[in-house]
CSV table of C-alpha atoms in Angstrom, one decimal:
chain,number,residue,atom,x,y,z
A,1,MET,CA,117.4,106.3,99.1
A,2,ARG,CA,118.6,106.8,95.7
A,3,ILE,CA,115.9,108.9,93.7
A,4,LEU,CA,116.1,109.6,90.0
A,5,LEU,CA,113.7,112.4,88.6
A,6,VAL,CA,113.0,112.1,84.8
A,7,GLY,CA,112.0,115.6,83.3
A,8,GLY,CA,113.0,119.2,83.2
A,9,GLU,CA,111.7,122.2,83.2
A,10,ALA,CA,109.5,121.6,80.3
A,11,SER,CA,107.3,119.5,82.2
A,12,LEU,CA,107.8,120.0,85.7
A,13,SER,CA,107.2,123.3,87.7
A,14,ALA,CA,110.1,125.3,88.8
A,15,GLU,CA,108.7,125.2,92.5
A,16,LEU,CA,108.5,121.2,92.2
A,17,LEU,CA,112.2,121.0,91.0
A,18,GLU,CA,113.3,123.3,93.7
A,19,TYR,CA,111.3,121.1,96.3
A,20,ILE,CA,113.0,117.9,95.1
A,21,GLY,CA,116.2,119.4,94.9
A,22,ASP,CA,116.0,120.5,98.6
A,23,LEU,CA,115.3,116.7,99.4
A,24,GLY,CA,119.0,116.2,98.7
A,25,ASP,CA,119.5,116.8,102.8
A,26,GLU,CA,117.8,113.4,103.2
A,27,TRP,CA,118.0,111.4,100.2
A,28,GLU,CA,120.4,111.4,97.5
A,29,VAL,CA,118.5,112.8,94.3
A,30,GLU,CA,119.6,113.2,90.7
A,31,SER,CA,117.7,114.7,88.1
A,32,VAL,CA,117.8,113.8,84.3
A,33,PRO,CA,115.9,115.9,81.2
A,34,ASP,CA,115.1,112.8,79.2
A,35,GLY,CA,114.5,109.1,78.9
A,36,SER,CA,117.7,108.3,77.2
A,37,ALA,CA,119.6,110.0,80.0
A,38,ALA,CA,117.4,107.9,82.5
A,39,ILE,CA,118.4,104.6,80.9
A,40,VAL,CA,122.1,105.5,81.2
A,41,ALA,CA,121.7,106.5,84.8
A,42,VAL,CA,119.9,103.2,85.7
A,43,SER,CA,122.3,101.1,83.6
A,44,SER,CA,125.1,102.5,85.7
A,45,ALA,CA,124.1,102.7,89.4
A,46,THR,CA,121.4,101.3,91.7
A,47,ILE,CA,118.4,103.4,91.9
A,48,ASP,CA,116.1,102.8,94.6
A,49,ALA,CA,112.8,105.0,93.2
A,50,VAL,CA,112.5,106.7,89.8
A,51,ILE,CA,110.0,109.3,89.2
A,52,VAL,CA,108.8,110.2,85.6
A,53,ALA,CA,107.0,113.3,84.3
A,54,PRO,CA,104.0,112.8,82.2
A,55,VAL,CA,105.7,114.0,78.9
A,56,LEU,CA,109.4,113.4,77.9
A,57,PRO,CA,111.1,114.9,74.7
A,58,ASP,CA,112.5,111.8,73.4
A,59,LEU,CA,110.5,108.7,74.7
A,60,ALA,CA,107.0,107.7,76.1
A,61,PRO,CA,106.8,107.7,80.0
A,62,ALA,CA,105.5,104.0,79.6
A,63,THR,CA,108.1,102.9,77.3
A,64,LEU,CA,110.8,104.4,79.6
A,65,LEU,CA,109.3,102.5,82.9
A,66,GLY,CA,109.1,99.4,80.4
A,67,GLN,CA,112.8,99.5,80.1
A,68,ILE,CA,113.7,100.5,83.7
A,69,ARG,CA,111.5,97.2,84.8
A,70,THR,CA,114.0,95.0,82.3
A,71,LEU,CA,117.0,96.6,83.5
A,72,ARG,CA,116.2,97.4,87.1
A,73,PRO,CA,113.2,95.2,88.2
A,74,GLU,CA,113.9,96.1,91.8
A,75,THR,CA,113.7,99.8,91.2
A,76,ILE,CA,110.2,101.3,92.2
A,77,ARG,CA,108.7,103.1,89.4
A,78,ILE,CA,106.5,106.1,90.0
A,79,ALA,CA,104.4,108.0,87.3
A,80,LEU,CA,103.5,111.4,87.5
A,81,ILE,CA,100.0,112.0,86.1
A,82,ASP,CA,99.0,115.3,84.6
A,83,GLY,CA,95.7,117.2,85.4
A,84,ASP,CA,93.8,118.7,88.1
A,85,ASN,CA,91.5,115.9,88.4
A,86,SER,CA,93.0,113.7,91.7
A,87,GLN,CA,90.6,111.0,90.6
A,88,ARG,CA,92.0,110.6,87.0
A,89,VAL,CA,92.7,107.3,85.9
A,90,PRO,CA,96.0,106.7,84.2
A,91,SER,CA,96.4,105.1,81.1
A,92,ALA,CA,96.3,101.1,80.6
A,93,ARG,CA,100.0,101.4,79.2
A,94,ILE,CA,101.1,103.4,82.3
A,95,ILE,CA,99.4,101.2,84.8
A,96,GLY,CA,101.1,98.1,83.6
A,97,VAL,CA,104.4,99.3,84.3
A,98,ALA,CA,104.1,101.8,87.1
A,99,HIS,CA,104.1,101.0,90.7
A,100,ARG,CA,102.3,104.3,92.1
A,101,PHE,CA,101.1,107.3,90.5
A,102,LEU,CA,101.1,110.7,92.0
A,103,PRO,CA,99.0,113.7,90.6
A,104,LEU,CA,100.1,116.9,88.9
A,105,PRO,CA,100.2,119.6,90.2
A,106,LEU,CA,102.0,117.8,93.0
A,107,PRO,CA,101.7,119.2,96.5
A,108,PRO,CA,105.0,119.1,98.2
A,109,GLU,CA,103.8,117.2,101.2
A,110,ILE,CA,102.3,114.4,99.0
A,111,LEU,CA,105.6,113.7,97.4
A,112,LEU,CA,107.3,113.7,100.7
A,113,GLU,CA,104.7,111.4,102.1
A,114,ALA,CA,105.1,109.1,99.2
A,115,LEU,CA,108.8,109.0,99.5
A,116,THR,CA,108.7,108.7,103.4
A,117,SER,CA,106.4,105.4,102.9
A,118,LEU,CA,108.6,104.0,100.2
A,119,GLU,CA,111.4,104.0,102.5
A,120,GLU,CA,109.5,102.7,105.7
A,121,LEU,CA,108.4,99.9,103.0
A,122,ARG,CA,112.1,99.1,102.0
A,123,GLU,CA,112.9,99.1,106.0
A,124,LEU,CA,110.0,96.4,106.8
A,125,LEU,CA,110.8,94.1,104.0
A,126,ASP,CA,114.3,94.2,103.5
A,127,SER,CA,114.4,91.8,100.7
A,128,PRO,CA,116.3,92.2,97.1
A,129,ARG,CA,114.8,88.8,96.2
A,130,LEU,CA,111.2,90.2,96.7
A,131,ARG,CA,111.8,93.5,95.1
A,132,GLN,CA,113.2,91.6,92.0
A,133,ALA,CA,110.4,89.2,91.9
A,134,ILE,CA,107.6,91.7,92.0
A,135,GLY,CA,109.5,94.2,89.9
A,136,ARG,CA,109.6,91.7,87.0
A,137,ILE,CA,105.7,91.1,87.0
A,138,GLU,CA,104.7,91.9,83.3
A,139,LYS,CA,101.3,93.5,83.9
A,140,LEU,CA,101.3,94.8,87.8
A,141,PRO,CA,98.0,95.0,89.4
A,142,SER,CA,96.8,98.4,89.6
A,143,PRO,CA,95.6,100.2,92.5
A,144,PRO,CA,91.8,99.8,93.0
A,145,HIS,CA,90.5,103.0,91.6
A,146,LEU,CA,87.1,103.0,92.8
A,147,TYR,CA,87.7,102.2,96.5
A,148,LEU,CA,90.7,105.2,96.4
A,149,SER,CA,87.6,107.5,94.8
A,150,LEU,CA,85.3,106.7,97.7
A,151,MET,CA,87.9,107.3,100.0
A,152,HIS,CA,88.8,110.6,98.4
A,153,ALA,CA,85.1,111.6,98.5
A,154,LEU,CA,84.6,110.6,102.2
A,155,GLU,CA,87.9,112.6,103.0
A,156,GLU,CA,86.5,115.7,101.3
A,157,ASP,CA,83.2,115.7,102.9
A,158,GLU,CA,82.4,113.3,105.7
A,159,GLU,CA,78.8,113.9,105.0
A,160,SER,CA,78.7,112.3,101.8
A,161,ASN,CA,75.2,111.2,101.1
A,162,ALA,CA,74.1,108.1,99.8
A,163,ALA,CA,73.0,109.3,96.6
A,164,GLU,CA,76.5,110.7,95.9
A,165,ILE,CA,78.2,107.7,96.8
A,166,ALA,CA,75.8,105.5,94.8
A,167,LYS,CA,76.9,107.6,91.9
A,168,LEU,CA,80.5,106.6,92.4
A,169,VAL,CA,79.6,102.9,92.5
A,170,ALA,CA,77.2,103.1,89.3
A,171,ALA,CA,80.4,104.1,87.3
A,172,ASP,CA,81.4,100.5,87.4
A,173,PRO,CA,78.4,97.8,86.6
A,174,ALA,CA,80.2,95.0,87.9
A,175,ILE,CA,80.7,96.3,91.1
A,176,ALA,CA,77.3,98.0,91.5
A,177,ALA,CA,75.6,94.4,90.6
A,178,LYS,CA,77.7,92.9,93.5
A,179,VAL,CA,76.5,95.6,95.9
A,180,LEU,CA,73.1,95.1,95.1
A,181,GLN,CA,73.5,91.1,95.6
A,182,LEU,CA,75.0,91.4,98.8
A,183,SER,CA,72.6,94.1,100.2
A,184,ASN,CA,69.9,91.4,99.5
A,185,SER,CA,71.7,88.6,100.8
A,186,ALA,CA,70.7,86.8,104.0
A,187,PHE,CA,73.3,88.4,105.8
A,188,PHE,CA,71.9,92.1,105.5
A,189,ASN,CA,68.3,91.5,104.2
A,190,ASN,CA,65.6,92.5,106.9
A,191,GLY,CA,62.8,91.4,104.7
A,192,ARG,CA,62.5,94.0,102.2
A,193,ALA,CA,64.3,93.5,98.7
A,194,ILE,CA,66.4,96.6,97.4
A,195,SER,CA,66.6,97.3,94.0
A,196,ASP,CA,68.4,100.8,93.9
A,197,LEU,CA,71.9,101.5,94.5
A,198,ARG,CA,71.3,104.3,96.8
A,199,GLY,CA,69.0,102.2,99.0
A,200,ALA,CA,71.9,99.3,98.7
A,201,VAL,CA,74.3,101.9,100.0
A,202,THR,CA,72.3,103.0,103.0
A,203,ARG,CA,71.8,99.3,104.3
A,204,LEU,CA,75.4,98.0,103.9
A,205,GLY,CA,76.7,101.3,105.5
A,206,MET,CA,80.2,102.8,104.2
A,207,ALA,CA,82.6,100.2,106.0
A,208,THR,CA,80.9,97.5,104.3
A,209,LEU,CA,80.7,99.1,101.2
A,210,ARG,CA,84.4,99.8,100.9
A,211,ASP,CA,85.2,96.5,101.8
A,212,LEU,CA,83.0,95.1,99.0
A,213,VAL,CA,84.1,97.3,96.3
A,214,LEU,CA,87.8,96.7,97.6
A,215,ALA,CA,87.2,93.1,97.2
A,216,SER,CA,85.7,93.2,94.0
A,217,GLU,CA,88.2,95.5,92.6
A,218,VAL,CA,91.0,93.2,93.8
A,219,PHE,CA,90.2,89.8,93.4
A,220,GLY,CA,88.8,90.9,89.8
A,221,LEU,CA,92.4,90.6,88.9
A,222,PRO,CA,93.7,88.0,86.2
A,223,GLY,CA,95.4,84.7,87.2
A,224,MET,CA,93.1,82.7,89.3
A,225,SER,CA,90.1,80.7,87.9
A,226,GLY,CA,86.3,82.0,88.9
A,227,PRO,CA,85.7,79.4,91.4
A,228,ASP,CA,89.0,79.6,93.3
A,229,ARG,CA,88.5,83.5,92.9
A,230,ASN,CA,84.9,83.3,94.5
A,231,THR,CA,86.1,81.3,97.2
A,232,MET,CA,89.2,83.6,98.2
A,233,GLN,CA,86.9,86.6,98.0
A,234,SER,CA,84.5,85.1,100.2
A,235,ARG,CA,86.7,84.2,102.6
A,236,ALA,CA,88.6,87.5,102.6
A,237,LEU,CA,85.0,89.3,103.4
A,238,LEU,CA,84.8,86.9,106.2
A,239,ALA,CA,88.0,87.7,107.7
A,240,SER,CA,87.5,91.4,107.1
A,241,ARG,CA,84.2,91.4,109.0
A,242,LEU,CA,85.8,89.1,111.9
A,243,ALA,CA,88.9,91.6,112.1
A,244,ALA,CA,86.7,94.5,112.7
A,245,LYS,CA,84.7,93.0,115.5
A,246,MET,CA,88.2,92.1,117.4
A,247,LEU,CA,89.6,95.7,117.7
A,248,PRO,CA,88.6,99.1,119.1
A,249,SER,CA,86.3,101.4,116.8
A,250,ALA,CA,89.3,103.6,116.1
A,251,SER,CA,91.1,100.6,114.5
A,252,ALA,CA,88.3,98.4,113.1
A,253,GLU,CA,88.5,100.0,109.9
A,254,LEU,CA,92.3,99.3,109.7
A,255,GLY,CA,91.8,95.7,110.7
A,256,SER,CA,89.1,95.2,108.3
A,257,THR,CA,91.0,96.6,105.2
A,258,ALA,CA,93.9,94.4,106.3
A,259,ALA,CA,92.1,91.3,106.6
A,260,LEU,CA,90.4,92.0,103.5
A,261,LEU,CA,93.7,92.2,101.4
A,262,ALA,CA,95.9,89.5,103.6
A,263,ASP,CA,95.8,87.1,101.0
A,264,ILE,CA,96.2,89.3,97.9
A,265,GLY,CA,99.8,87.9,97.1
A,266,LEU,CA,98.3,84.6,96.0
A,267,LEU,CA,97.1,86.7,92.8
A,268,LEU,CA,100.7,87.4,91.7
A,269,PRO,CA,102.6,85.1,89.5
A,270,GLY,CA,105.5,83.4,90.9
A,271,VAL,CA,104.4,83.5,94.4
A,272,ARG,CA,104.0,80.6,96.8
A,273,ASP,CA,101.1,79.9,99.2
A,274,GLU,CA,103.0,80.3,102.9
A,275,ARG,CA,100.4,78.1,104.4
A,276,GLN,CA,101.6,75.2,102.4
A,277,PRO,CA,105.1,73.5,103.4
A,278,ALA,CA,107.8,75.1,101.4
A,279,GLU,CA,110.4,72.8,99.0
A,280,ALA,CA,113.7,72.7,100.3
A,281,ASP,CA,115.1,74.6,97.2
A,282,GLU,CA,112.3,77.1,97.2
A,283,SER,CA,113.0,80.4,95.7
A,284,ARG,CA,109.8,82.1,95.2
A,285,PRO,CA,108.6,84.8,97.7
A,286,GLY,CA,105.8,83.9,100.2
A,287,HIS,CA,102.2,85.6,99.4
A,288,ALA,CA,102.3,87.5,102.8
A,289,GLU,CA,105.4,89.5,102.2
A,290,ALA,CA,104.6,89.8,98.3
A,291,GLY,CA,101.0,91.3,99.2
A,292,ALA,CA,102.7,93.4,101.8
A,293,TYR,CA,104.9,94.8,99.2
A,294,LEU,CA,102.1,95.4,96.6
A,295,MET,CA,100.3,97.1,99.4
A,296,GLY,CA,103.3,99.4,100.1
A,297,LEU,CA,103.5,100.3,96.5
A,298,TRP,CA,99.8,101.3,96.4
A,299,GLY,CA,100.4,103.5,99.1
A,300,LEU,CA,98.3,101.8,102.0
A,301,PRO,CA,98.8,102.8,105.3
A,302,MET,CA,101.8,101.0,107.3
A,303,PRO,CA,99.7,99.1,110.1
A,304,ILE,CA,98.0,97.5,106.9
A,305,ILE,CA,101.1,96.6,105.2
A,306,GLU,CA,102.6,95.1,108.3
A,307,ALA,CA,99.7,93.2,109.3
A,308,VAL,CA,99.8,91.6,106.0
A,309,ALA,CA,103.1,91.0,106.0
A,310,PHE,CA,103.0,89.1,109.5
A,311,GLN,CA,99.6,87.5,109.2
A,312,LEU,CA,101.2,84.1,109.7
A,313,GLN,CA,103.9,85.6,112.8
A,314,PRO,CA,101.9,88.3,114.1
A,315,GLY,CA,104.6,88.2,116.8
A,316,ARG,CA,107.3,89.8,114.3
A,317,SER,CA,105.1,93.1,114.3
A,318,ASN,CA,106.5,96.2,116.1
A,319,VAL,CA,103.3,96.4,118.1
A,320,ARG,CA,103.8,94.3,121.5
A,321,SER,CA,100.0,94.4,122.2
A,322,PHE,CA,97.0,92.9,120.4
A,323,TRP,CA,96.1,95.1,117.4
A,324,VAL,CA,95.9,95.0,113.7
A,325,ALA,CA,98.4,92.4,112.9
A,326,GLY,CA,97.2,90.3,115.8
A,327,ALA,CA,93.4,90.6,114.6
A,328,VAL,CA,94.5,89.9,111.0
A,329,HIS,CA,96.2,86.5,111.9
A,330,VAL,CA,93.1,85.4,114.1
A,331,ALA,CA,90.5,86.4,111.5
A,332,THR,CA,92.3,85.0,108.4
A,333,ALA,CA,93.1,81.7,110.5
A,334,LEU,CA,89.5,81.2,111.5
A,335,ALA,CA,88.2,82.2,108.0
A,336,ALA,CA,90.6,79.7,106.4
A,337,GLY,CA,90.1,76.9,108.9
A,338,THR,CA,93.8,76.7,109.9
A,339,ALA,CA,95.5,77.0,113.4
A,340,VAL,CA,95.6,80.1,115.6
A,341,ASP,CA,98.8,80.9,117.4
A,342,GLU,CA,97.6,80.5,120.7
A,343,GLN,CA,101.0,81.1,122.3
A,344,TYR,CA,101.1,84.6,120.7
A,345,LEU,CA,97.7,85.4,122.1
A,346,ALA,CA,98.5,84.5,125.5
A,347,ASN,CA,101.7,86.8,125.4
A,348,VAL,CA,99.5,89.8,124.4
A,349,GLY,CA,96.9,88.7,127.0
A,350,VAL,CA,93.9,88.0,124.7
A,351,LEU,CA,94.0,84.0,124.7
A,352,PRO,CA,90.5,84.0,126.7
A,353,LYS,CA,88.8,85.8,123.9
A,354,LEU,CA,89.6,83.2,121.3
A,355,GLU,CA,86.5,81.1,122.0
A,356,GLN,CA,84.2,84.1,121.6
A,357,TRP,CA,85.9,84.7,118.3
A,358,ARG,CA,85.4,81.4,117.1
A,359,ALA,CA,81.7,81.8,118.2
A,360,ILE,CA,81.4,84.7,116.2
A,361,ALA,CA,83.1,83.1,112.9
A,362,ASP,CA,80.9,80.1,113.2
A,363,GLU,CA,77.6,82.4,113.3
A,364,MET,CA,79.0,84.6,110.4
A,365,MET,CA,79.6,81.5,108.3
A,366,GLY,CA,76.1,80.2,108.9
A,367,LEU,CA,74.6,83.5,107.7
A,368,SER,CA,77.1,84.3,104.8
A,369,VAL,CA,76.4,83.6,101.3
A,370,ASP,CA,78.7,83.8,98.1
A,371,ALA,CA,79.2,87.6,97.8
């Protein structure tokens, strides 16, 4: 990969600059001091990823990233966000033009992980047409901040109690309302009404709460009518629960999240629904690959990205046994009422389980309500 770092010693630590310089053994790294030099560099050569410091001497970072989007829509745009708070939300202007956000001070291992994941994403979805289509989107959906905050809190302290988690959820009234709604639905209600967030968190459990928060943030994006969005969200939550039941406990969370996000590409402009027949001169990217590319830009785990990308063709997965991609294929097909690839299931040795999974899906659809 060719990587362009924008910002000199005035805005980045000497330690970070030295570390980035050492990456030249693996990637081609170029550094420029300001926005004007960055525009010249991007105009004159293909750059795979640009990393922009939070302060530049001549241009606002958001302005520079917007110009790079116009010049090279296929270039991955990474914004460094200043501040010690790892949960700090980037500004609205930066959210609209950056693909990914990294915190300052920036630990070298976080940078290395980000660049490695982007390289893997390019290898998985090697499509210039797709990169340009996603890169041109005027307002790219931002990462789900409340979901990432929940994940961060649980990673820091696995014993985080319901009161602490409820405090995070309460920061977003719309999502808090949905948490209370679902906890009192027929699917989870045990006969006692819940009126406080702490009780709702306890009743739902962390896995379901994470899915609900993620669905609420993702399907709150513009670009789809209210009824269509509600239908899509309900279908995604059903697929998420189904996928989790098809996998061992160690993989259930991966499968659950991947199934929940499988159709996120439908929320992006200029993307076609791959479940519908394509026209002869169709040039738009499909929703599965577009959604997978967006997940990669957000930095989600590669098994999730691969499962979203190959949800309609699970046999394309690099994993030759029934795992996340297979579970997402079956779960999304059952939730949408479309055909399951039975030949694939036979090839990976799980075809006899299909009827059991259908029964689980039918039971869930009988109990579920509009969440």
